[in-house]
Short mmCIF file of C-alpha atoms in Angstrom, two decimals:
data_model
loop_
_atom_site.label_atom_id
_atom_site.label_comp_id
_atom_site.label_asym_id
_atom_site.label_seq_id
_atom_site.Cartn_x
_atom_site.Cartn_y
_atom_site.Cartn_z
CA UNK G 930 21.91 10.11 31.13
CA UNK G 931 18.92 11.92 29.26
CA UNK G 932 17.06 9.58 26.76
CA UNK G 933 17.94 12.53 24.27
CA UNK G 934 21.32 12.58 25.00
CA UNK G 935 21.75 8.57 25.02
CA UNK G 936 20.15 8.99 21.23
CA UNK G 937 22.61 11.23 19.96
CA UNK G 938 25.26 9.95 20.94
CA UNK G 939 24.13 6.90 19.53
CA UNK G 940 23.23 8.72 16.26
CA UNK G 941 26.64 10.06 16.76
CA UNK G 942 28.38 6.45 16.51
CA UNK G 943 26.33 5.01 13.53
CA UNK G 944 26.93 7.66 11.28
CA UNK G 945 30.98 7.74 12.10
CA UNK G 946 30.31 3.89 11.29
CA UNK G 947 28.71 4.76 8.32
CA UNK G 948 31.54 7.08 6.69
CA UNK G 949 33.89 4.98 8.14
CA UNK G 950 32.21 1.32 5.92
CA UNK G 951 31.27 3.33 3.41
CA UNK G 952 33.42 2.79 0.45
CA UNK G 953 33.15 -0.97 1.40
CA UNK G 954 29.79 -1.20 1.19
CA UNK G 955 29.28 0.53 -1.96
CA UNK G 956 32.02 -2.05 -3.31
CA UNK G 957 30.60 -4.71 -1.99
CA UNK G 958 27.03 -4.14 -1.88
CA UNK G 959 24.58 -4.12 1.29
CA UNK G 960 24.95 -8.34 1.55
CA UNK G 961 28.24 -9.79 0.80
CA UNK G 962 30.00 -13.54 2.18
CA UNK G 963 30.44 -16.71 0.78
CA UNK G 964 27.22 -18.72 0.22
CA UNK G 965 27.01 -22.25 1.49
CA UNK G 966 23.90 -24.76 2.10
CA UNK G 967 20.47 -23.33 1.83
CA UNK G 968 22.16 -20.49 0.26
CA UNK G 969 22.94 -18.81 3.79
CA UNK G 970 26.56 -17.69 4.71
CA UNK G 971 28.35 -18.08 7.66
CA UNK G 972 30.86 -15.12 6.86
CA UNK G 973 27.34 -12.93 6.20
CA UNK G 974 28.58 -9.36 7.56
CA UNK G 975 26.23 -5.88 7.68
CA UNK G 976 28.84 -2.61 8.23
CA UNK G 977 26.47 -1.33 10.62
CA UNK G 978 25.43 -4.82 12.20
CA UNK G 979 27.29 -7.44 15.27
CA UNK G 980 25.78 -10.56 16.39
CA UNK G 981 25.02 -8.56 18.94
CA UNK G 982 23.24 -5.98 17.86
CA UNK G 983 19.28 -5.87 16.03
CA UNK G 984 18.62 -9.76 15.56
CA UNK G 985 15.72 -9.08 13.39
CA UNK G 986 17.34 -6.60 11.17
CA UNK G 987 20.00 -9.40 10.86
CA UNK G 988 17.40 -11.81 9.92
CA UNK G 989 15.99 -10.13 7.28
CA UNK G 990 19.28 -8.96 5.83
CA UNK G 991 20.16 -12.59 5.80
CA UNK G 992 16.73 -13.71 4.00
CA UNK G 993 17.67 -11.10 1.45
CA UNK G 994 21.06 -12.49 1.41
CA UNK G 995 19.76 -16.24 0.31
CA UNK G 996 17.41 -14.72 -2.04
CA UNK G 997 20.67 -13.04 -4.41
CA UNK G 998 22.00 -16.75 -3.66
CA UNK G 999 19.06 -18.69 -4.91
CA UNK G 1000 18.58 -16.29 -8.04
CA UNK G 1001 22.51 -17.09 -9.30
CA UNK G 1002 21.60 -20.96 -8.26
CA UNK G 1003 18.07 -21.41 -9.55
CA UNK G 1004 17.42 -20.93 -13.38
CA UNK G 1005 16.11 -17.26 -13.85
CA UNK G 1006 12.36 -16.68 -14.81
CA UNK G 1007 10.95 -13.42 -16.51
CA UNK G 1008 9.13 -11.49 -13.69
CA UNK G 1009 6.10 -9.45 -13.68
CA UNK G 1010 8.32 -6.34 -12.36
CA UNK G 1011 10.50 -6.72 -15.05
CA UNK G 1012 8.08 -6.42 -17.42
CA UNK G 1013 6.24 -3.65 -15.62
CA UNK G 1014 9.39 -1.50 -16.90
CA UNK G 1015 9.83 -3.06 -20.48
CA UNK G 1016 6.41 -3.46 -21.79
CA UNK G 1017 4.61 0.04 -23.04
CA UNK G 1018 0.62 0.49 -23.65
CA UNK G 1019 1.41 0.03 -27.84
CA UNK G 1020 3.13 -3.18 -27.42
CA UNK G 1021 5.89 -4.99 -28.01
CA UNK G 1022 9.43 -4.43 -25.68
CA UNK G 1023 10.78 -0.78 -25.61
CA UNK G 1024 13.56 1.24 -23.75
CA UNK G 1025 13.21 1.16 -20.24
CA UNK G 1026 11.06 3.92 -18.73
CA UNK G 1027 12.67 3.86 -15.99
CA UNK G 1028 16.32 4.95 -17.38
CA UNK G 1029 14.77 8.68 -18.11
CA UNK G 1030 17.20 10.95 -17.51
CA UNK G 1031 15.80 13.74 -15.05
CA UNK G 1032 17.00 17.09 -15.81
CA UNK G 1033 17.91 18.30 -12.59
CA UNK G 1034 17.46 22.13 -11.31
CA UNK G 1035 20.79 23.68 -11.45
CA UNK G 1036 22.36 24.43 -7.95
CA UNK G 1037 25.16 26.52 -6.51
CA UNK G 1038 28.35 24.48 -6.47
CA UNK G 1039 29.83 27.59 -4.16
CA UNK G 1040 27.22 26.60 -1.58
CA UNK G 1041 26.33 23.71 0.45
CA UNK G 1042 23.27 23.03 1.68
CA UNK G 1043 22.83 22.18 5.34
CA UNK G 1044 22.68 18.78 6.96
CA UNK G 1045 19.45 18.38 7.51
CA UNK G 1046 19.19 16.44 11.21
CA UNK G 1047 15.81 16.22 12.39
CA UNK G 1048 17.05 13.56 15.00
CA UNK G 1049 17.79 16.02 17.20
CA UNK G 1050 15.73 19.02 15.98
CA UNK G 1051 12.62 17.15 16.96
CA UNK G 1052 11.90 15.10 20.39
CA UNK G 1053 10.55 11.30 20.29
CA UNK G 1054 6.86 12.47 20.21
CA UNK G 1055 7.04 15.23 17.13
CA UNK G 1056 9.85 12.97 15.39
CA UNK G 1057 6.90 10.02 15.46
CA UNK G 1058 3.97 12.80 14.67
CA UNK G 1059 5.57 14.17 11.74
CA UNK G 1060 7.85 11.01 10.30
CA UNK G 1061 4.98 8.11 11.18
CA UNK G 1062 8.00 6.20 12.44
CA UNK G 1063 10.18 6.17 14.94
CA UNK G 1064 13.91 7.68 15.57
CA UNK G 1065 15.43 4.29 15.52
CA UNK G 1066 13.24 3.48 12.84
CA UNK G 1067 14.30 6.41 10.48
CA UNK G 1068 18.12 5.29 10.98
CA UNK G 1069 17.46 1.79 9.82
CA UNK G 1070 15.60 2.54 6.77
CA UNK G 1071 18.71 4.98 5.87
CA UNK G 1072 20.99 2.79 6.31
CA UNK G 1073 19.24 0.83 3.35
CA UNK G 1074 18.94 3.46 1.19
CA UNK G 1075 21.84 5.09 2.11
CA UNK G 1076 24.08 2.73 -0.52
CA UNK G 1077 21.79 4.53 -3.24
CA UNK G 1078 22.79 8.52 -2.16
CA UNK G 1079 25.92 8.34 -3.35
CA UNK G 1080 27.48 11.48 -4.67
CA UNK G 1081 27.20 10.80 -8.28
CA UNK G 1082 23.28 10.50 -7.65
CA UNK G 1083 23.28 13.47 -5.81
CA UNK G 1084 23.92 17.20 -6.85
CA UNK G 1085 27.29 18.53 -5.26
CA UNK G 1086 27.35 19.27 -1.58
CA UNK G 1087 24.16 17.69 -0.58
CA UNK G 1088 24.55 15.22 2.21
CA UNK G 1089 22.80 11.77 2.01
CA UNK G 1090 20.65 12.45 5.02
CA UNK G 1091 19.47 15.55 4.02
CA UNK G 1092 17.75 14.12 0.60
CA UNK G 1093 16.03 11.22 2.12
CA UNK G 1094 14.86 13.51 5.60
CA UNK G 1095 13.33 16.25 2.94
CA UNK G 1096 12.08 13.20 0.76
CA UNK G 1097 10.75 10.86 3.84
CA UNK G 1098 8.84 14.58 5.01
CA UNK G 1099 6.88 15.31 1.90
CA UNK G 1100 5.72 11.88 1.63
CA UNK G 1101 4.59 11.34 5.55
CA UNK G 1102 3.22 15.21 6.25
CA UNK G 1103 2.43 16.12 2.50
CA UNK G 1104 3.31 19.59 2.90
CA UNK G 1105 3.61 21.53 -0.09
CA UNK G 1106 7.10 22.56 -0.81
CA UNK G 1107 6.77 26.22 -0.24
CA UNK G 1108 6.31 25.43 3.77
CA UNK G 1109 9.29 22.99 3.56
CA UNK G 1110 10.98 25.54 2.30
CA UNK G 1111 10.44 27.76 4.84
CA UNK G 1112 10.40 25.50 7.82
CA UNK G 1113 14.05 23.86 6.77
CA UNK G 1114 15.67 27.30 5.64
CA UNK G 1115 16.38 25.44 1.93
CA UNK G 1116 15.06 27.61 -1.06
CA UNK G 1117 11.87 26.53 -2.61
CA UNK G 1118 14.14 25.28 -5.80
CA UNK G 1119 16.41 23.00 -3.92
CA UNK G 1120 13.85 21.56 -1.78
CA UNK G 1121 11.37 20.80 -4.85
CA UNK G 1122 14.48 19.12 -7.10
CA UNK G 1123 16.10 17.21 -4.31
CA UNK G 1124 12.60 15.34 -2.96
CA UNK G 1125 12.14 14.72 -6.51
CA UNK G 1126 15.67 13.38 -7.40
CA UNK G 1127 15.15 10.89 -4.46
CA UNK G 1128 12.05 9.75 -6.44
CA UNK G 1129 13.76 9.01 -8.81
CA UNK G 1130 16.85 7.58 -7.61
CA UNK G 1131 14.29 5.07 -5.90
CA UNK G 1132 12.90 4.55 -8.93
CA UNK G 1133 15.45 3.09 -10.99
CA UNK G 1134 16.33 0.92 -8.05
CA UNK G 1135 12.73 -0.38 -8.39
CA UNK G 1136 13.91 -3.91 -7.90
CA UNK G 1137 16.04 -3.82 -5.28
CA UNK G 1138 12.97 -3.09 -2.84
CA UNK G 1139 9.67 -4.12 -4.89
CA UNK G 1140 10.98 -7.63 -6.03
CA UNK G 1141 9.20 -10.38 -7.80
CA UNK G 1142 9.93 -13.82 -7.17
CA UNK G 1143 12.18 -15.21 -9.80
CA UNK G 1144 14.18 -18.29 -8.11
CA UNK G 1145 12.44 -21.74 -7.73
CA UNK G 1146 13.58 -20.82 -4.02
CA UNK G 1147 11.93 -17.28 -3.66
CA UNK G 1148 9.01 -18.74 -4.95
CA UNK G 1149 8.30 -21.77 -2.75
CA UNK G 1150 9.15 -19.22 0.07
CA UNK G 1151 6.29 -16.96 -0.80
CA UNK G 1152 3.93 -19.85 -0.87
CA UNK G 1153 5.09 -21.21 2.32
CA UNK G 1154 4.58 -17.98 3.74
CA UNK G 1155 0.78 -17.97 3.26
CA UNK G 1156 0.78 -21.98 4.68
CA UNK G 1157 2.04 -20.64 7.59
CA UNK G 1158 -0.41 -17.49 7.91
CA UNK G 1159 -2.99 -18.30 10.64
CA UNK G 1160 -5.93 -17.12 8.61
CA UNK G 1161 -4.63 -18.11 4.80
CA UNK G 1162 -3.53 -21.56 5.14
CA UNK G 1163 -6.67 -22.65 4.05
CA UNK G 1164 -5.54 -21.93 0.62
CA UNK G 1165 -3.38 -24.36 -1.32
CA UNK G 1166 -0.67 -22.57 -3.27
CA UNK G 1167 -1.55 -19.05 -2.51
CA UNK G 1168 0.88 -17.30 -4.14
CA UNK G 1169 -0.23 -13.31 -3.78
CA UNK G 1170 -3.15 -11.47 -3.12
CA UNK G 1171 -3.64 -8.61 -5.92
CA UNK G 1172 -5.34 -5.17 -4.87
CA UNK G 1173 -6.12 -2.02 -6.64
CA UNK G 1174 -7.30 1.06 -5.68
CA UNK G 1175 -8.44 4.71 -7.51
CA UNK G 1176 -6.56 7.64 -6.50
CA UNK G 1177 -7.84 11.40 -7.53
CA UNK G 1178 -4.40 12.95 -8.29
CA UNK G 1179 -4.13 16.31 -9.39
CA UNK G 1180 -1.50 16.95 -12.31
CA UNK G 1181 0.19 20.04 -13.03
CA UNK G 1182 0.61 19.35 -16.79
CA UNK G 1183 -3.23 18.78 -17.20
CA UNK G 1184 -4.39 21.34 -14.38
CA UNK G 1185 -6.79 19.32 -13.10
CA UNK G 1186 -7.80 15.80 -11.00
CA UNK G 1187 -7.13 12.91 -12.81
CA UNK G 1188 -8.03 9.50 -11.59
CA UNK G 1189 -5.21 6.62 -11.80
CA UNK G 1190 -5.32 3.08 -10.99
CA UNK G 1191 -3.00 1.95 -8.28
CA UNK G 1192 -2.32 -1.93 -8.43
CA UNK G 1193 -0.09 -3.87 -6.08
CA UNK G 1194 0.35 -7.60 -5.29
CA UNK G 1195 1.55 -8.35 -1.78
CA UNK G 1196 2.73 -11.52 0.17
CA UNK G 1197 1.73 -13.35 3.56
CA UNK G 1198 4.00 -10.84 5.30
CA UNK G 1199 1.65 -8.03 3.63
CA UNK G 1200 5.00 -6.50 1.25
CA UNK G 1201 4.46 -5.26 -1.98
CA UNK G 1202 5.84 -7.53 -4.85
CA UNK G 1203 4.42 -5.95 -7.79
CA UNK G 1204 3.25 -2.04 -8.13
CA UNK G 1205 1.93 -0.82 -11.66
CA UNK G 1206 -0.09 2.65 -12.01
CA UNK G 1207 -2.26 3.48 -15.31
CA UNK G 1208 -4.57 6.17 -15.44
CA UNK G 1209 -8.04 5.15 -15.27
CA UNK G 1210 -9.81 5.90 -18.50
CA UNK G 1211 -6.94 3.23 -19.78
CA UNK G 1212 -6.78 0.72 -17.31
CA UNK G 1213 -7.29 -2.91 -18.18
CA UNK G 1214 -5.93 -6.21 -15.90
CA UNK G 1215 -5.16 -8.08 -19.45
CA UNK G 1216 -3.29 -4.74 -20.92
CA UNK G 1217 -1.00 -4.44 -17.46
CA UNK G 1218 2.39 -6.01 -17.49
CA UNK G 1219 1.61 -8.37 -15.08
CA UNK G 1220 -1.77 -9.75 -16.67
CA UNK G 1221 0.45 -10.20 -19.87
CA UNK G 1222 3.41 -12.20 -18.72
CA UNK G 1223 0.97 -14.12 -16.45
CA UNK G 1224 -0.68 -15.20 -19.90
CA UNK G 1225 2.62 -15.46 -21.62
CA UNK G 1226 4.84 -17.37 -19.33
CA UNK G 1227 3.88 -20.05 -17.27
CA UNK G 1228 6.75 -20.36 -14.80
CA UNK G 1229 5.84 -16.55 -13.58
CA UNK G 1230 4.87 -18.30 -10.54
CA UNK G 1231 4.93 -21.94 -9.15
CA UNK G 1232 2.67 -24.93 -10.68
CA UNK G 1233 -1.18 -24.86 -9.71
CA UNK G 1234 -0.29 -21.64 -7.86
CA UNK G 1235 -2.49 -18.49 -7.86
CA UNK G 1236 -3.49 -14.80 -7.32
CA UNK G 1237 -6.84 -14.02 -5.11
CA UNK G 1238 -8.53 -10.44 -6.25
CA UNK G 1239 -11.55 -9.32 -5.86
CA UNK G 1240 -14.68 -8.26 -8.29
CA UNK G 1241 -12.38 -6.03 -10.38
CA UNK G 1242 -10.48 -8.58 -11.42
CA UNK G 1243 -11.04 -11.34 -14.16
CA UNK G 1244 -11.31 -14.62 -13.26
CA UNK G 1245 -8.25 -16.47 -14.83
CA UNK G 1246 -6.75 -20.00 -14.08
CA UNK G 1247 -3.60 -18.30 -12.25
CA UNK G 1248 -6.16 -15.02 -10.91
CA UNK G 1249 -9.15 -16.59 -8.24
CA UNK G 1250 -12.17 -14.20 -7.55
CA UNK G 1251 -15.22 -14.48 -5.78
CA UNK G 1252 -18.58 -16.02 -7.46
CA UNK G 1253 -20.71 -12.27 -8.14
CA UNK G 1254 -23.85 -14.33 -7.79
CA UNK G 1255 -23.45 -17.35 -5.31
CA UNK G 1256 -26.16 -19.67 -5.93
CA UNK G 1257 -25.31 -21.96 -3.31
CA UNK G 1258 -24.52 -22.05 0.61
CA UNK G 1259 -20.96 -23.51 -0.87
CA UNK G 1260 -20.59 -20.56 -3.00
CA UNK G 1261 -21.38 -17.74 -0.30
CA UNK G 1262 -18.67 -19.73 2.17
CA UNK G 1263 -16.47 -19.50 -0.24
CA UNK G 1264 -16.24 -15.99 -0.79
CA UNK G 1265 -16.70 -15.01 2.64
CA UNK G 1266 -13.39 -17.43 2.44
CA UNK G 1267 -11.78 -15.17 -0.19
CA UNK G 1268 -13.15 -12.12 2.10
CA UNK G 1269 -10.13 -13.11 4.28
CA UNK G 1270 -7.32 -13.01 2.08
CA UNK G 1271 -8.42 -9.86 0.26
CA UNK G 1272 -8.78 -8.22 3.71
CA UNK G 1273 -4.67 -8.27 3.64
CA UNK G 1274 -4.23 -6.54 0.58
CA UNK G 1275 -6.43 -4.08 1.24
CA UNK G 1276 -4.68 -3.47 4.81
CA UNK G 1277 -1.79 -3.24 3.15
CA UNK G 1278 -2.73 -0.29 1.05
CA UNK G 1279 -4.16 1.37 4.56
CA UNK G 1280 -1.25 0.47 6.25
CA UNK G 1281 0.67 2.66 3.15
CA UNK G 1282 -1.77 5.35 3.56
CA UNK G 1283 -1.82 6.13 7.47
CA UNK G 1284 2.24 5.99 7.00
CA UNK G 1285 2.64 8.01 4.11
CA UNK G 1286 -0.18 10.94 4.05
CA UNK G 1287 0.67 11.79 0.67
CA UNK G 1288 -1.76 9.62 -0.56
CA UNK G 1289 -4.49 11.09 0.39
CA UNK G 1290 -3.79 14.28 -1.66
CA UNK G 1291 -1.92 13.18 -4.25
CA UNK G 1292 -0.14 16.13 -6.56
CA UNK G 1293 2.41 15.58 -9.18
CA UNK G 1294 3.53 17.40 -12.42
CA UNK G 1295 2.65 14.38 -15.20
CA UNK G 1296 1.57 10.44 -15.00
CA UNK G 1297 5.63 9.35 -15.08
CA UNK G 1298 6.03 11.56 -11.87
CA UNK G 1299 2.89 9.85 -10.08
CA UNK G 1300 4.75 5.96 -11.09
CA UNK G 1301 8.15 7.08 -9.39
CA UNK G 1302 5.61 8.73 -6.35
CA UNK G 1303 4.07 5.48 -5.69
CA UNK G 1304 6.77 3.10 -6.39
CA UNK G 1305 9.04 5.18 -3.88
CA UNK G 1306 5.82 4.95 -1.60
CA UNK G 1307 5.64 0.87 -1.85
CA UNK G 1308 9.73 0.15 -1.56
CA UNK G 1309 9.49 2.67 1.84
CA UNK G 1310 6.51 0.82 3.02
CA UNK G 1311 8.60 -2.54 2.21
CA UNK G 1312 10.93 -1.40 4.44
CA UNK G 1313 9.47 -0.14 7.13
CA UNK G 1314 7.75 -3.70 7.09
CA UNK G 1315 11.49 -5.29 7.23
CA UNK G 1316 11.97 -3.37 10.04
CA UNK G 1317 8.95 -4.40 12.00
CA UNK G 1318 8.10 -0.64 12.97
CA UNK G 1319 5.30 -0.28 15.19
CA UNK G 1320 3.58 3.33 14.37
CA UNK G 1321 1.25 2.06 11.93
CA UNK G 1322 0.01 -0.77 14.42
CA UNK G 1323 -0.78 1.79 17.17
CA UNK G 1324 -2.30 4.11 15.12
CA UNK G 1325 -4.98 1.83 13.61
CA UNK G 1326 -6.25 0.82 17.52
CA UNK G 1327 -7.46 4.59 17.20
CA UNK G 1328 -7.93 5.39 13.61
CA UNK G 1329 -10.15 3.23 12.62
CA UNK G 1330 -11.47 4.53 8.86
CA UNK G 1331 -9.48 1.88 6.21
CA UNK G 1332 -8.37 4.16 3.40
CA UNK G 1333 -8.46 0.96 1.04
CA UNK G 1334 -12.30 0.38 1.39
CA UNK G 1335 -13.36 4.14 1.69
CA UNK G 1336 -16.55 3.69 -0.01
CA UNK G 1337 -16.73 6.99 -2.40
CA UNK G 1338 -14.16 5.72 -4.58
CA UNK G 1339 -15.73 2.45 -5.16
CA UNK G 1340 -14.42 1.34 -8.59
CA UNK G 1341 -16.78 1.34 -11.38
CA UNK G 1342 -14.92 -2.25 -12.83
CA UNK G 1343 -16.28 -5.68 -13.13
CA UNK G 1344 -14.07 -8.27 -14.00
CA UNK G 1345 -15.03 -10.87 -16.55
CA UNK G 1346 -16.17 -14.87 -15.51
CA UNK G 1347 -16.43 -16.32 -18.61
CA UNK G 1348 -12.70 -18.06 -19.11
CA UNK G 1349 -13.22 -21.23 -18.55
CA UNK G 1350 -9.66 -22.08 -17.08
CA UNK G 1351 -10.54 -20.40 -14.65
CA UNK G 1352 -14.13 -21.73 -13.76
CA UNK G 1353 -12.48 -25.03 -13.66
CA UNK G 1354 -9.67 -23.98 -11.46
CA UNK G 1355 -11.65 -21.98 -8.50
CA UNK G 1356 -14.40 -25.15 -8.76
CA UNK G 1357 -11.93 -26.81 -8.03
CA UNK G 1358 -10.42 -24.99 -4.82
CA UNK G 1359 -14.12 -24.45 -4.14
CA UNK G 1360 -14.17 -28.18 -3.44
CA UNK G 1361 -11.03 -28.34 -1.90
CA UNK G 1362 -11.65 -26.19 0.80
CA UNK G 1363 -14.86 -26.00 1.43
CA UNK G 1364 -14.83 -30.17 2.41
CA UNK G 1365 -11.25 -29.25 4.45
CA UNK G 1366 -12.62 -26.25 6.43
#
C-alpha cells in the first residue's frame, strides 16, 4: 500500500475516533482517572491513545496528568502567569485582559465553509515545507487543541480543523491573508476573522499550555530538570533561564514599525513557562508581572532557587547575571559558565522562529493583537516540544543564522548591579561552582 494511502486511511480512523470521544472528552477534560501515589493514575485514559500506541505522547500526557494532581494536593502559590493577566502598567489588580470579548466578523449561517484538509492536499515534503512539522505531527498537536474548537468558540459551520490548518499556516508561512484567501478558496473576510479567533481562543487558554509552576511538586520537577541537564547541572537550584528579545512589528492602528519587547522564561526541556510582551519605549524587568510578584512573593519559586539572564537583566537575589566587568580569572569563568545556560533560552526563541516564520515579519492591528500573536506562538512551540517533532532539529544542521542573537537588534538595555541581595547571592554561587567545576 502507498505511504499516501496508508496516511489517510490512518487520518481517516483518528478523526472517526475523534467525533466518536468527543463529547467525553470535552466532559471530562483531555486527562481524567483516579489519582493514586506520586499523583499518577493507573486508570489514566487519552480518547485517542492505547498502551499500545505513541509511548511518548502517553508520557507526557501522564506528566501533565500528575501536575493537575499535585496542584489540588500541594497548597497553591500565586504564579508569575497569573499575574501576567491581572496586573496592568498603572497598578494595582484589574479585569482580566485576557476575557476581551472579540467582536467577530459576521458570517453566512446559510453557508459552510469547507473542511480545510491539507493532509491530503499536500505530499510529506510540501506538508513539512509549508507547516515546519510533520503530518503526524500536525494530528497530534490537534488533538490538543482540538478540546478548545468547540462550536460555541467557533462561528457556525466552521469545522475544528479548518481554524487551526488556516491558523497553524499564517503563523509557519506568514502569508498575508489576501494569498490565503486565494490559495484555500475562503473569502479574504473569513480567512482574516477565523486565524484571528484561534488567537484568541488560545489566548484565554493561556494557562493550559504556558504554565507556571505553582505545586511544591511542579516546582521541584523543574529544578530537577536542570540537575539532570548535561550542561546545567553545574548550577544549584536553577530554576529558569529568562530571555528577551526586540521584535520590529508593524501595527495597523499606528501605521508604522513599532518595536516590542518579547520576554519568555523557559525550563531544562527548553518550554516556555512565562511569556509577557511590552512595547519597548515602556519596558522595564521591575514594572513586568513577573519582576513584581518575584519581589512580592517569596514562594514564586523554590527556596535559594533562581533565574539566569543576561546583561539586560538586573541582578536580583532570585535573577543571576553575568559580572559586566570581570576583574578576575574567577569572574570571566563564571560567565563563560552563565554563557551556557543563556545559550538555551536563546535557542529556544530560534527554535520558535525557524518553526513559526511569522516572527520574522511581524504585522498585527494593535499591541493586544501582538500579546495573543506571541502567546499562541509560545503554547504551539510548547507543544510541538511535547511532541518531540524533529523539523526544527534538521533544519538548524543547515540553517545556521540564530534569530535570537542576530546582532542588528542588539538591545540598547543594561540591567542594574547595585542590589546587594543579589551581589551576595551570585558571590556566592560564584564560589560554589567555580571550586566544584
Amino acid at each position: 500500500m502507498e505511504e499516501n494511502a496508508l496516511l489517510t486511511n490512518i487520518t481517516t480512523i483518528i478523526t472517526k475516533d475523534i467525533l466518536i470521544d468527543e463529547a467525553n472528552s470535552q466532559r471530562k477534560g483531555i486527562w481524567h482517572g483516579n489519582p493514586i501515589k506520586n499523583g499518577f493514575s493507573t486508570a489514566l485514559k487519552y480518547p485517542l491513545l492505547e498502551p499500545n500506541d505513541d509511548e511518548d505522547l502517553e508520557f507526557f500526557l501522564k506528566q501533565q496528568f500528575s501536575f493537575e494532581c499535585a496542584s489540588k494536593i500541594e497548597p497553591t502559590i500565586v504564579s508569575a502567569t497569573n499575574a501576567n493577566s491581572k496586573f496592568k502598567k498603572c497598578g494595582g489588580i484589574e479585569e482580566n485582559p485576557r476575557k476581551r470579548k472579540l467582536v467577530s466578523k459576521s458570517f453566512n449561517a446559510n453557508v459552510r465553509i469547507k473542511d480545510l484538509d491539507l493532509l491530503n492536499e499536500f505530499d510529506n515534503m510540501k506538508f513539512e515545507c509549508f507547516l515546519h512539522m510533520n503530518k503526524m505531527s500536525f494530528l497530534k498537536i490537534f488533538q490538543f487543541v482540538r478540546n478548545l474548537l468547540t462550536p460555541t468558540s467557533l462561528p457556525f459551520g466552521v469545522p475544528p480543523q479548518t481554524i487551526f490548518s488556516l491558523a497553524l499556516w499564517k503563523l509557519t508561512t506568514d502569508e498575508h491573508f489576501e494569498e490565503m484567501s486565494r490559495r484555500f478558496h475562503v473569502s479574504l473576510l473569513e480567512c482574516e476573522s477565523l486565524v484571528k479567533q484561534f488567537w484568541h481562543i488560545m489566548s484565554e487558554n493561556y494557562e493550559t499550555y504556558i504554565r507556571w509552576p505553582n505545586s511544591q511538586l511542579s516546582q521541584k520537577l523543574e529544578v530537577q530538570g536542570f540537575q539532570q541537564h548535561n550542561r546545567l547541572k553545574i548550577f544549584p537550584q536553577l530554576f529558569g533561564v529568562v530571555a528577551m528579545k526586540r521584535l520590529d512589528i508593524f501595527l495597523a492602528s499606528e501605521d508604522s514599525e513599532i518595536p516590542v519587547i518579547l520576554q519568555v522564561v523557559c525550563n531544562a526541556d527548553q518550554k516556555v513557562i512565562d511569556c509577557f510582551v511590552e512595547l519597548e519605549q515602556e519596558y522595564t524587568f521591575e514594572e513586568t508581572p513577573m519582576g513584581q510578584i518575584l519581589t512580592m512573593n517569596e514562594n514564586s519559586m523554590p527556596k535559594d532557587s533562581y533565574l539566569i539572564g543576561n546583561q539586560c537583566f538586573p541582578l536580583k537575589s532570585y535573577l543571576i547575571r553575568p559580572f559586566s566587568a570581570p576583574c578576575f580569572q574567577k569572574e570571566q569563568e563564571f560567565n563563560r559558565l552563565l554563557d551556557l545556560a543563556l545559550e538555551l533560552a536563546q535557542d529556544s526563541l530560534d527554535i520558535m522562529a525557524k518553526r513559526f516564520n511569522a516572527l520574522y515579519a511581524l504585522e498585527a492591528r494593535d499591541l493586544p493583537e501582538v500579546r495573543k500573536i506571541l502567546e499562541t506562538i509560545c503554547a504551539l512551540h510548547n507543544l510541538s516540544i511535547a511532541i518531540e517533532d524533529d523539523y526544527v532539529d534538521r533544519k538548524r544542521q543547515v540553517v545556521t543564522f540564530n534569530w535570537a542573537n542576530d546582532a542588528k537588534k542588539i538591545l540598547n538595555i543594561q540591567g542594574s548591579e547595585q542590589n546587594p541581595q543579589g551581589i551576595q547571592r551570585r558571590n556566592e554561587l560564584l564560589e560554589q561552582i567555580i571550586n566544584d567545576s
